PDB file of C-alpha atoms and ligand atoms in Angstrom:
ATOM      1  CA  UNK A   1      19.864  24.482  30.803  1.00  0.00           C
ATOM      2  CA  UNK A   2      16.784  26.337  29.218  1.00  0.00           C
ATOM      3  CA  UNK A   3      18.545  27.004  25.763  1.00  0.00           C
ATOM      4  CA  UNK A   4      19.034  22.990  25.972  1.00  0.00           C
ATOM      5  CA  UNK A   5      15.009  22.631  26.816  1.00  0.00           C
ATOM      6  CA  UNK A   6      14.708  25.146  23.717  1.00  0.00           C
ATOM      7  CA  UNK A   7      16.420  22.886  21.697  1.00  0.00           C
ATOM      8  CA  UNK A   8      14.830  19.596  22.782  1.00  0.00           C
ATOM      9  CA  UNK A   9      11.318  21.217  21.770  1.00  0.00           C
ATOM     10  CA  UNK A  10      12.580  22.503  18.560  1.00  0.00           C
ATOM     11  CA  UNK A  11      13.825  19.325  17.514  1.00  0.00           C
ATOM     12  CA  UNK A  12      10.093  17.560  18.893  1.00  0.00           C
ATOM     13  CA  UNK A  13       8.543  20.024  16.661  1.00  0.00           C
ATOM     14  CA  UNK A  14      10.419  19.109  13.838  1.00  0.00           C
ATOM     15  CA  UNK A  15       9.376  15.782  14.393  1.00  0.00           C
ATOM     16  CA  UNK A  16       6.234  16.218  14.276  1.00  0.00           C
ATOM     17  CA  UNK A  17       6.287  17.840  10.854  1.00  0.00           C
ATOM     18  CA  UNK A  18       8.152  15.335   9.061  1.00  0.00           C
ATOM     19  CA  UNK A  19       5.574  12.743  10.602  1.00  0.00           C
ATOM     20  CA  UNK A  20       2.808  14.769   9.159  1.00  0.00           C
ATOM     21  CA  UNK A  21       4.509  14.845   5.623  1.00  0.00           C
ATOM     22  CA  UNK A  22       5.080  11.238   6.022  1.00  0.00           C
ATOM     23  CA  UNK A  23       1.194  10.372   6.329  1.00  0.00           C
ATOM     24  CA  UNK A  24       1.021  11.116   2.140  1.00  0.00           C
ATOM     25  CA  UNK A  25       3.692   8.199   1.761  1.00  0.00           C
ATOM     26  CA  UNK A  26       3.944   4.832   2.960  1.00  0.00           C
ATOM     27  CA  UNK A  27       6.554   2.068   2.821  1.00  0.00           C
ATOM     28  CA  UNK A  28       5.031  -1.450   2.887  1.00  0.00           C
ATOM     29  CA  UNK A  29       7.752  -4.450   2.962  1.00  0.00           C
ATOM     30  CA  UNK A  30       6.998  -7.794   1.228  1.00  0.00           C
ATOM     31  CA  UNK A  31       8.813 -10.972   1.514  1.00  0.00           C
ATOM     32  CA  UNK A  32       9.113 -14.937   0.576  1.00  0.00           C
ATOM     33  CA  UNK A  33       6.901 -16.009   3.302  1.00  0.00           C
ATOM     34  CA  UNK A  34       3.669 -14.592   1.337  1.00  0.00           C
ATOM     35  CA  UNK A  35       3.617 -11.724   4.117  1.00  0.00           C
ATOM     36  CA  UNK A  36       3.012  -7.728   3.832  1.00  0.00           C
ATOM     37  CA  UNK A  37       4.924  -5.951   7.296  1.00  0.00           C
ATOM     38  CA  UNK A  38       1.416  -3.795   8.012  1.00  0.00           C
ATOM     39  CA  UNK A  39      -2.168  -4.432   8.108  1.00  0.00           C
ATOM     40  CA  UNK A  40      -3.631  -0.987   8.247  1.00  0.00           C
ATOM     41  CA  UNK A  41      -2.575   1.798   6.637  1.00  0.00           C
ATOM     42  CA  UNK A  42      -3.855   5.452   7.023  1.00  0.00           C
ATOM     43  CA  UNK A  43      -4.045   8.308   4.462  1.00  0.00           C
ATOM     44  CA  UNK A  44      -4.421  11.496   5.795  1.00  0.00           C
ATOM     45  CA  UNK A  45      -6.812  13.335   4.064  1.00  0.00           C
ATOM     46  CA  UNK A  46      -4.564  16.742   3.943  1.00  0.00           C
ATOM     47  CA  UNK A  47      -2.677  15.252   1.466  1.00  0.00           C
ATOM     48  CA  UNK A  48      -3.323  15.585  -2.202  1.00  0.00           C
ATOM     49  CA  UNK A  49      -1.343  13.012  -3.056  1.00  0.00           C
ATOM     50  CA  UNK A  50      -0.643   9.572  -1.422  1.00  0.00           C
ATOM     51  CA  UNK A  51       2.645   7.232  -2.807  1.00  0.00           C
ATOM     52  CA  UNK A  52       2.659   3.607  -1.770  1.00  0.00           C
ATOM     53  CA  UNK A  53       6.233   2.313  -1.655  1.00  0.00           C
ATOM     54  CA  UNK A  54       6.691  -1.515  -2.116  1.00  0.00           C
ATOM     55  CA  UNK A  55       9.756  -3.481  -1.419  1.00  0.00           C
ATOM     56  CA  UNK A  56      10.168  -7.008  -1.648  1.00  0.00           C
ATOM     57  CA  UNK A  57      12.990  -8.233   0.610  1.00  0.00           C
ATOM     58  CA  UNK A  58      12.596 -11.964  -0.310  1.00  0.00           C
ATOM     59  CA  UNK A  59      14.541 -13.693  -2.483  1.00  0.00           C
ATOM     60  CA  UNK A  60      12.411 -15.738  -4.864  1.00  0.00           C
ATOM     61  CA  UNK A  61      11.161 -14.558  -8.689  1.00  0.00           C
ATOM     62  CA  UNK A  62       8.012 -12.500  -9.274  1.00  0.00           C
ATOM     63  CA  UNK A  63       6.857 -15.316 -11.167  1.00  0.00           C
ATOM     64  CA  UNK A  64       7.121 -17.485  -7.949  1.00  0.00           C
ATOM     65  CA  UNK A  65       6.602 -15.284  -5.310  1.00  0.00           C
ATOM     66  CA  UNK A  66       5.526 -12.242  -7.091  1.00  0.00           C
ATOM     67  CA  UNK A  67       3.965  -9.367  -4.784  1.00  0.00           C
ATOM     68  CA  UNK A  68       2.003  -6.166  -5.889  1.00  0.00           C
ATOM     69  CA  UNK A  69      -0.288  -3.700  -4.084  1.00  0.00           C
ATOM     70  CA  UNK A  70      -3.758  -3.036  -5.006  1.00  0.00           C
ATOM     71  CA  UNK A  71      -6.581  -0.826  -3.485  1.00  0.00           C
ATOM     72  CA  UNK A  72      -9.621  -0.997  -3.602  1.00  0.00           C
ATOM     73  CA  UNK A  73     -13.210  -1.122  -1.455  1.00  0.00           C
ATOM     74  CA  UNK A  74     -13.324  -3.850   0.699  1.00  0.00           C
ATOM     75  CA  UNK A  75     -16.797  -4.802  -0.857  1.00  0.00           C
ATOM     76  CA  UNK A  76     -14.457  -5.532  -4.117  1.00  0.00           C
ATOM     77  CA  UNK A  77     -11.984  -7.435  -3.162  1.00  0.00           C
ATOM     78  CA  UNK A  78     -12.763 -10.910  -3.865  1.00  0.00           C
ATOM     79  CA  UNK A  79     -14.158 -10.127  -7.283  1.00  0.00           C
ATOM     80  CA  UNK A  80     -11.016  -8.456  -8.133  1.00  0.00           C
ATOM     81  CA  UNK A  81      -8.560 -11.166  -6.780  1.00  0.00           C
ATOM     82  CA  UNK A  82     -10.636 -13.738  -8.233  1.00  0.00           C
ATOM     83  CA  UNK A  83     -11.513 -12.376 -11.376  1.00  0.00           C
ATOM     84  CA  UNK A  84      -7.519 -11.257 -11.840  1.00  0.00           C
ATOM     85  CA  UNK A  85      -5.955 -15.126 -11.545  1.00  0.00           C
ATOM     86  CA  UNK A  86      -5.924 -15.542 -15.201  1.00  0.00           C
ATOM     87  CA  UNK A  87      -5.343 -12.099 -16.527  1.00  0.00           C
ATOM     88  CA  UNK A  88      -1.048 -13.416 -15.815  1.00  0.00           C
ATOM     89  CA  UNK A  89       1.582 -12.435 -14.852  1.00  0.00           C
ATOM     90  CA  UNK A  90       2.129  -9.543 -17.689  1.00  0.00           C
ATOM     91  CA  UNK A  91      -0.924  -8.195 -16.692  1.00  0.00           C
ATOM     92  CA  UNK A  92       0.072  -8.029 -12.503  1.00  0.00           C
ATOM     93  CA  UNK A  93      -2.899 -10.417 -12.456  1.00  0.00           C
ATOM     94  CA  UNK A  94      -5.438  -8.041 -12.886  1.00  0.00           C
ATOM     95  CA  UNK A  95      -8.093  -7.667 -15.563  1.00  0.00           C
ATOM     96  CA  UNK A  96      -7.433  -4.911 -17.796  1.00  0.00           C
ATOM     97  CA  UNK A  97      -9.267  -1.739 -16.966  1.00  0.00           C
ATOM     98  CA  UNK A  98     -10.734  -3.102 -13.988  1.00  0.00           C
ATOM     99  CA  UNK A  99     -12.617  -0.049 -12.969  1.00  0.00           C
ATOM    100  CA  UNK A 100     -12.650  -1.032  -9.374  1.00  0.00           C
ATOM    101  CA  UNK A 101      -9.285  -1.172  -9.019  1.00  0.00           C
ATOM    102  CA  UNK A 102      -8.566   2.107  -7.446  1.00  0.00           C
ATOM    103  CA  UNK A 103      -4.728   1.951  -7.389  1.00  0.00           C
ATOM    104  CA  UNK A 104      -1.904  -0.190  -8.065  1.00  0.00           C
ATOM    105  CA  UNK A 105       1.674  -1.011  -8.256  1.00  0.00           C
ATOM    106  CA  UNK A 106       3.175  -3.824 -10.745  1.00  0.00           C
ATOM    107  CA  UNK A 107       4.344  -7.068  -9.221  1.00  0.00           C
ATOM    108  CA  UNK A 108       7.804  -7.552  -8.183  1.00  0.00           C
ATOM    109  CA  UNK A 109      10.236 -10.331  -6.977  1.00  0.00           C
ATOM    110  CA  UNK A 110      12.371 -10.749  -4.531  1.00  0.00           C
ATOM    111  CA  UNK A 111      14.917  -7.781  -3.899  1.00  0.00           C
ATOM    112  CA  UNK A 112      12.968  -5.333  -6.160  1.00  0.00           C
ATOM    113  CA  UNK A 113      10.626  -2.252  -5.004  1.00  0.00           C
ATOM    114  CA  UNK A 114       8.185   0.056  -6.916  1.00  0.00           C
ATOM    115  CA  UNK A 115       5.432   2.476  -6.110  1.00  0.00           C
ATOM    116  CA  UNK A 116       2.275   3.848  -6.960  1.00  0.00           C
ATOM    117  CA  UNK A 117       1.384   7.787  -6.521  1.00  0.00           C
ATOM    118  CA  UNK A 118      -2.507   8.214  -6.709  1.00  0.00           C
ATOM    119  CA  UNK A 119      -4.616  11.283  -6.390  1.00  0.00           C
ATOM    120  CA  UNK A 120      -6.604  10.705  -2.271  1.00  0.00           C
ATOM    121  CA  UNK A 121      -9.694  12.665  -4.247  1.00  0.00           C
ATOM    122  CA  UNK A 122     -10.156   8.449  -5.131  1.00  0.00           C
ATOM    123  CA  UNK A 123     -11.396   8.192  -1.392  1.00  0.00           C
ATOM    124  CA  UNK A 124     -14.074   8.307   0.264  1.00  0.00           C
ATOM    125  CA  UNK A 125     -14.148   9.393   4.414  1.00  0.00           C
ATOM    126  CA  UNK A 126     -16.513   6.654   5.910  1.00  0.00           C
ATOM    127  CA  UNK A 127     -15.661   4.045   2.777  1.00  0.00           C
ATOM    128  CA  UNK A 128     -14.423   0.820   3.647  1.00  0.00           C
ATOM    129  CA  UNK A 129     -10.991  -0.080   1.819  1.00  0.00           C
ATOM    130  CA  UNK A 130      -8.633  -2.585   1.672  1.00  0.00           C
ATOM    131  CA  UNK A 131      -5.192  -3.342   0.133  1.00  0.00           C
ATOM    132  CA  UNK A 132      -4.071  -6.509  -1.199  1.00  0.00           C
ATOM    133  CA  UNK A 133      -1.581  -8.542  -3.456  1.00  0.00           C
ATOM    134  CA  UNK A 134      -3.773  -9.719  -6.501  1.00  0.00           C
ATOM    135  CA  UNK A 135      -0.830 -12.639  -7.040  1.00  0.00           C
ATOM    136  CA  UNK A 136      -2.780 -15.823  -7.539  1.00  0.00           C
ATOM    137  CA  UNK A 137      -3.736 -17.543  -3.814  1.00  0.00           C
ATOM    138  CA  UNK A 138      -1.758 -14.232  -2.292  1.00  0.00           C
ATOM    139  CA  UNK A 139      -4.615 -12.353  -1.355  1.00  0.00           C
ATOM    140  CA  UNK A 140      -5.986 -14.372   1.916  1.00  0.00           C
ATOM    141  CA  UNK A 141      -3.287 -13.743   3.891  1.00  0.00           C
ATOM    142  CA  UNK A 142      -1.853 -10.591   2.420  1.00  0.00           C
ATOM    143  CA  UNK A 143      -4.349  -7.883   2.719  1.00  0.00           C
ATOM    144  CA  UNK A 144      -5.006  -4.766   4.907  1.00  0.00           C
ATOM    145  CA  UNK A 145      -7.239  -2.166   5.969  1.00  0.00           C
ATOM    146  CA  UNK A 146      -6.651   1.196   4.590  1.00  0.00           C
ATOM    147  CA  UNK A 147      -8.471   4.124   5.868  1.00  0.00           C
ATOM    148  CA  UNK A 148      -8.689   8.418   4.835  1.00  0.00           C
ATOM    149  CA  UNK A 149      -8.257   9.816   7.950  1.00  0.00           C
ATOM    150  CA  UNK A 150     -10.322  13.009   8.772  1.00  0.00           C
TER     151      UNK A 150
HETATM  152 CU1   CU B   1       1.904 -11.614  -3.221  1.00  0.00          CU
END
């Protein structure tokens, strides 16, 4: 009976270290319905490192229903998104060199998924940031909070 208790606790701990390697990656699911699966995500600030994995389960084209993933402050948002509408589709409807982008993914359709790796020295603790998809009319309803944890 103890050696099983042993083994339960072993097995929690090993939990808990694959959740704390998990915090410098994040899987965020798209889909036809103009909808990201998450509205906050959190960076941990022990991480070097963050990857932002996007998958598009929908069906319909990326020139349709195209979805990407952009961070930036929240202060910056509307600028960006507003300021990207006619920069097309080749250029994942931002403006080139947009310095306040901070990171970003290229748009994909439905059944495709990409990522973005960025260095969390970008962040700021106490900064306000959000996430968004900069696809034309997208970004009202798809956006998020993302925050560097402590
Ligand atoms: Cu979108």
């Amino acid at each position: 009976m103890k050696k099983y208790a042993y083994a339960i606790s072993a097995l929690l701990m090993a939990g808990a270290q694959f959740a704390q390697a998990d915090e410098c990656s994040f899987t965020l699911n798209s889909n036809d319905a103009m909808q990201f699966d998450q509205k906050n995500i959190t960076v941990s600030s022990a991480c070097e490192e963050f990857t932002l994995n996007l998958v598009h389960t929908g069906k319909l084209p990326k020139n349709v229903m195209g979805h990407n993933w952009v961070v930036s402050k929240t202060d910056d948002l509307k600028a960006i998104a507003s300021e990207g509408m006619t920069a097309g589709v080749d250029n994942q409807y931002l403006k080139p060199g947009d310095e306040r982008v901070i990171a970003f993914t290229n748009l994909i359709g439905g059944g495709e998924s990409t990522s973005v790796t960025f260095p969390v020295s970008k962040l700021t603790a106490g900064e306000n940031y959000s996430f968004f998809c900069s696809f034309p009319g997208h970004y009202a309803i798809m956006q998020g909070t993302l925050t560097l944890a402590p």
